[in-house]
Short mmCIF file of C-alpha atoms in Angstrom, two decimals:
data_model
loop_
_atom_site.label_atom_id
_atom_site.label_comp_id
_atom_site.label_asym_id
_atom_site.label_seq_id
_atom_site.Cartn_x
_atom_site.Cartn_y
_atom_site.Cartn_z
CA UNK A 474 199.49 117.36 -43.79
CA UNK A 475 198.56 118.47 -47.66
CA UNK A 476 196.55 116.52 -49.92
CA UNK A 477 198.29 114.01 -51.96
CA UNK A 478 196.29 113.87 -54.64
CA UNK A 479 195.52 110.11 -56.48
CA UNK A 480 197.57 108.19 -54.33
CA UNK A 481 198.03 104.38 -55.39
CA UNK A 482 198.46 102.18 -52.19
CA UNK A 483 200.67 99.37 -53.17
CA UNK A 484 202.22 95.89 -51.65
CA UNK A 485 205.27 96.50 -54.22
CA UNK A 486 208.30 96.55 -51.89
CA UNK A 487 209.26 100.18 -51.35
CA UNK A 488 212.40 101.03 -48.95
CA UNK A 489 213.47 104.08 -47.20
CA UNK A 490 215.59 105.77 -50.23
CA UNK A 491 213.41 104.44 -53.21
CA UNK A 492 210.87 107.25 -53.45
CA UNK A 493 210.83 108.90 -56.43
CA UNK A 494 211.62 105.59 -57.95
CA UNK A 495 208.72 104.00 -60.98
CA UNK A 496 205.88 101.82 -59.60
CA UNK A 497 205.63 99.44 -62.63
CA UNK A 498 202.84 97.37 -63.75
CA UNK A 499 202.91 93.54 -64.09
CA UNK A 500 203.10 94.25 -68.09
CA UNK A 501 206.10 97.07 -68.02
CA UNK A 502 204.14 100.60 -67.99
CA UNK A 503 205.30 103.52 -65.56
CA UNK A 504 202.11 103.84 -63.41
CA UNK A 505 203.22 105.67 -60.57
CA UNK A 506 205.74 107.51 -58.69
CA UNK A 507 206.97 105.74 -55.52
CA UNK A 508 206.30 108.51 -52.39
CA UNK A 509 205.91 107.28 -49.13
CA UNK A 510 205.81 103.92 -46.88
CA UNK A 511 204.36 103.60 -43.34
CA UNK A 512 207.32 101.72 -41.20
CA UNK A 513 205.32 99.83 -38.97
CA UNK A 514 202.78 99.04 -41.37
CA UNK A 515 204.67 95.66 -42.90
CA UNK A 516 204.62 96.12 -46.62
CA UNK A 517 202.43 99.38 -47.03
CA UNK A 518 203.54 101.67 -49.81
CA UNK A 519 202.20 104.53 -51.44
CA UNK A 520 203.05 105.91 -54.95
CA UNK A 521 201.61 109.20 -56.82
CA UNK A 522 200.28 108.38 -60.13
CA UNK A 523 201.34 108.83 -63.27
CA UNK A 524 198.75 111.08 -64.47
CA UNK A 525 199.40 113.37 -61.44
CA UNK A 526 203.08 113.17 -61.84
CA UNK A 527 203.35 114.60 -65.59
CA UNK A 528 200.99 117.35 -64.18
CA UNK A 529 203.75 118.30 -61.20
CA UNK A 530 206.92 117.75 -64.08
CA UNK A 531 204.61 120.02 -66.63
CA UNK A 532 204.68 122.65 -64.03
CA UNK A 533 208.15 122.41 -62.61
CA UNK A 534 209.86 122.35 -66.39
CA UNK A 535 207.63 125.38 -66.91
CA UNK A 536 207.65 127.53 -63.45
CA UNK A 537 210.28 126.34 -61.51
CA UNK A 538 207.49 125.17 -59.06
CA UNK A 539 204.09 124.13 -58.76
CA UNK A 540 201.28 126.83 -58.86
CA UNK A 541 198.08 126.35 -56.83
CA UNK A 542 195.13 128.73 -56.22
CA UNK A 543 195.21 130.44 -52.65
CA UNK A 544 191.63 132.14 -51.62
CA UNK A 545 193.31 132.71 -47.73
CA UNK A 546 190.81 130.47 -45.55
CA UNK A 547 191.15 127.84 -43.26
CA UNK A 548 188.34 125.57 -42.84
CA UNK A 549 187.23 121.99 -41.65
CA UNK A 550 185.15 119.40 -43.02
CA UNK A 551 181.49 119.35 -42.07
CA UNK A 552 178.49 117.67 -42.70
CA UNK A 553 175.44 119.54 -43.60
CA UNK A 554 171.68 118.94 -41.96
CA UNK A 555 169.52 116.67 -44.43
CA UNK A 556 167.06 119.32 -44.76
CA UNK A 557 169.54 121.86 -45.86
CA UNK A 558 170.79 119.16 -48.71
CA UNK A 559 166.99 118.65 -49.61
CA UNK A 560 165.88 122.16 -49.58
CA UNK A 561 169.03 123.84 -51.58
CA UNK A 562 169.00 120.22 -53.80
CA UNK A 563 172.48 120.41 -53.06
CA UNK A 564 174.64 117.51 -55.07
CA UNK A 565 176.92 116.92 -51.44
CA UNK A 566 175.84 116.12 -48.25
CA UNK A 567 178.81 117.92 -46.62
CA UNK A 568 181.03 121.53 -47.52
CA UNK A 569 183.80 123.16 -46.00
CA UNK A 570 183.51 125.02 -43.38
CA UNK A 571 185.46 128.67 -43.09
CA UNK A 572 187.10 128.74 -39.57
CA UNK A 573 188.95 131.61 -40.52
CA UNK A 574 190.30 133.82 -43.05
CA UNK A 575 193.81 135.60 -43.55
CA UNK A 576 193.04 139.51 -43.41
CA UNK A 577 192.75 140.41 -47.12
CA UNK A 578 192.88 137.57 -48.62
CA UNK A 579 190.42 136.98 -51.84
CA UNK A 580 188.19 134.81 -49.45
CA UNK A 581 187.71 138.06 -47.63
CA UNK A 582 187.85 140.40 -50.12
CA UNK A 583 184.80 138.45 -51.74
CA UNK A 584 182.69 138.77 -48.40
CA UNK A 585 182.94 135.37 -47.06
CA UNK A 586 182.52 135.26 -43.54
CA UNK A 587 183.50 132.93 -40.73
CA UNK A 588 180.94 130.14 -40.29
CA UNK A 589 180.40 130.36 -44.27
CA UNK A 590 180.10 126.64 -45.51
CA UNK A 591 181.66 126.05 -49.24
CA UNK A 592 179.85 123.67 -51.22
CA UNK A 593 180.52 124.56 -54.43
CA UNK A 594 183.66 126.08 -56.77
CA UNK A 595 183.26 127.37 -59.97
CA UNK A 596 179.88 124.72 -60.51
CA UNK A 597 181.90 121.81 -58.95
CA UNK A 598 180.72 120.12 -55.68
CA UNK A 599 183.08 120.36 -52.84
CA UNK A 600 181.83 118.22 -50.58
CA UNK A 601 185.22 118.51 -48.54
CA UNK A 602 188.39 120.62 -48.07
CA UNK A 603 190.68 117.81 -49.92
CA UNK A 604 188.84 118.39 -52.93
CA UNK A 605 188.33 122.45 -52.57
CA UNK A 606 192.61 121.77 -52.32
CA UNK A 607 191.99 120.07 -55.82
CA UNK A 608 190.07 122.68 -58.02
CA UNK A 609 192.48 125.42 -56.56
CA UNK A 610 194.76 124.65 -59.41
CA UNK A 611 196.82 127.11 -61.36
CA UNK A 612 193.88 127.75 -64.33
CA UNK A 613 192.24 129.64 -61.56
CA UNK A 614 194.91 132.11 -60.81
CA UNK A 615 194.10 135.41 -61.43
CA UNK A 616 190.83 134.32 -62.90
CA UNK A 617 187.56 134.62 -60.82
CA UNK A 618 185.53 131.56 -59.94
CA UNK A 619 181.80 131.58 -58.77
CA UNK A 620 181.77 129.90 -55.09
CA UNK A 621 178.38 128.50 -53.88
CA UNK A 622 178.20 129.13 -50.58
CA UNK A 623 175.92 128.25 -47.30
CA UNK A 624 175.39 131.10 -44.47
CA UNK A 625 173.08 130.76 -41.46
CA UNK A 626 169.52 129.63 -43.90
CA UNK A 627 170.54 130.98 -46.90
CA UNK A 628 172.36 129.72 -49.89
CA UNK A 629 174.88 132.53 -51.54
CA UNK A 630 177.35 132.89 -54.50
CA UNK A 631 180.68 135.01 -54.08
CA UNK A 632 182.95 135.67 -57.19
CA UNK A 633 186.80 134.60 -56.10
CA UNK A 634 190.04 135.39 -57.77
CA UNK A 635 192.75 133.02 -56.31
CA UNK A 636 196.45 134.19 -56.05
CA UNK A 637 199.67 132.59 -55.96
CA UNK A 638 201.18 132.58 -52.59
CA UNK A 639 204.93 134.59 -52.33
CA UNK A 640 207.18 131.69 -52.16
CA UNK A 641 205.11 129.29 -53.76
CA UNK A 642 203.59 128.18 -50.58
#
């Protein structure tokens, strides 16, 4: 149910016990990481690029894992009223919407609030939660981040410091 972040969708045959495998181009170079096929889908394969891959080994040779920000909401994908995106010139036409929050969790401790809408991390639109997943990476841990927020009519920054979950969650 997590992100997998730049995903290549390939024809290349791919069977149940090859992931993990190379995807290789037509002229020899490593360009992916074979991951995942859909069964009933004939002949649809998925592989994790290369460029995310040496990110994920970089971090396992180092930490023994990989490290990701954790702020402690949950939220959903919404899409935000046209005036809202005219009046705040907002760069995205939808945020993230905070459904809830784990009881003192940096979201929390930051004064978001249920209902809050995300649109923005650290100057970065986040125009959805797969990409708030993406700037929660591990040069964010213990370091605050400026999060541009929308609440009710108003348009509001909170300072964030992301921790690593226990147990690398």
């Amino acid at each position: 149910g997590r992100l997998i972040d730049d995903v290549i969708q390939t024809d290349a045959a791919i069977n149940p016990g090859n992931s993990g495998g190379p995807l290789v181009s037509s002229i020899g170079e490593v360009i992916g990481v074979n991951t995942a096929i859909i069964m009933p889908a004939q002949g649809i394969c998925f592989a994790t690029s290369i460029d995310t891959a040496k990110v994920v080994v970089s971090q396992l040779l180092r930490h023994g894992r990989v490290r990701r920000g954790y702020i402690g909401v949950a939220g959903q994908n919404t899409p935000l009223p046209r005036r809202m995106v005219r009046h705040f010139d907002l760069p995205v036409e939808s945020g993230v919407r905070v459904t809830s929050m784990e009881p003192g969790s940096p979201a929390q401790t930051a004064g978001l609030e249920d209902g809050d809408v995300i649109v923005a991390w650290d100057a970065k639109p986040v125009a959805g939660i797969d990409e708030l997943h993406r700037l929660l990476t591990e040069q964010y841990l213990g370091r605050s981040a400026e999060v541009t927020l929308l609440r009710r009519t108003q348009k509001l920054t909170r300072r964030i410091t992301p921790v690593e979950l226990a147990g690398g969650r």
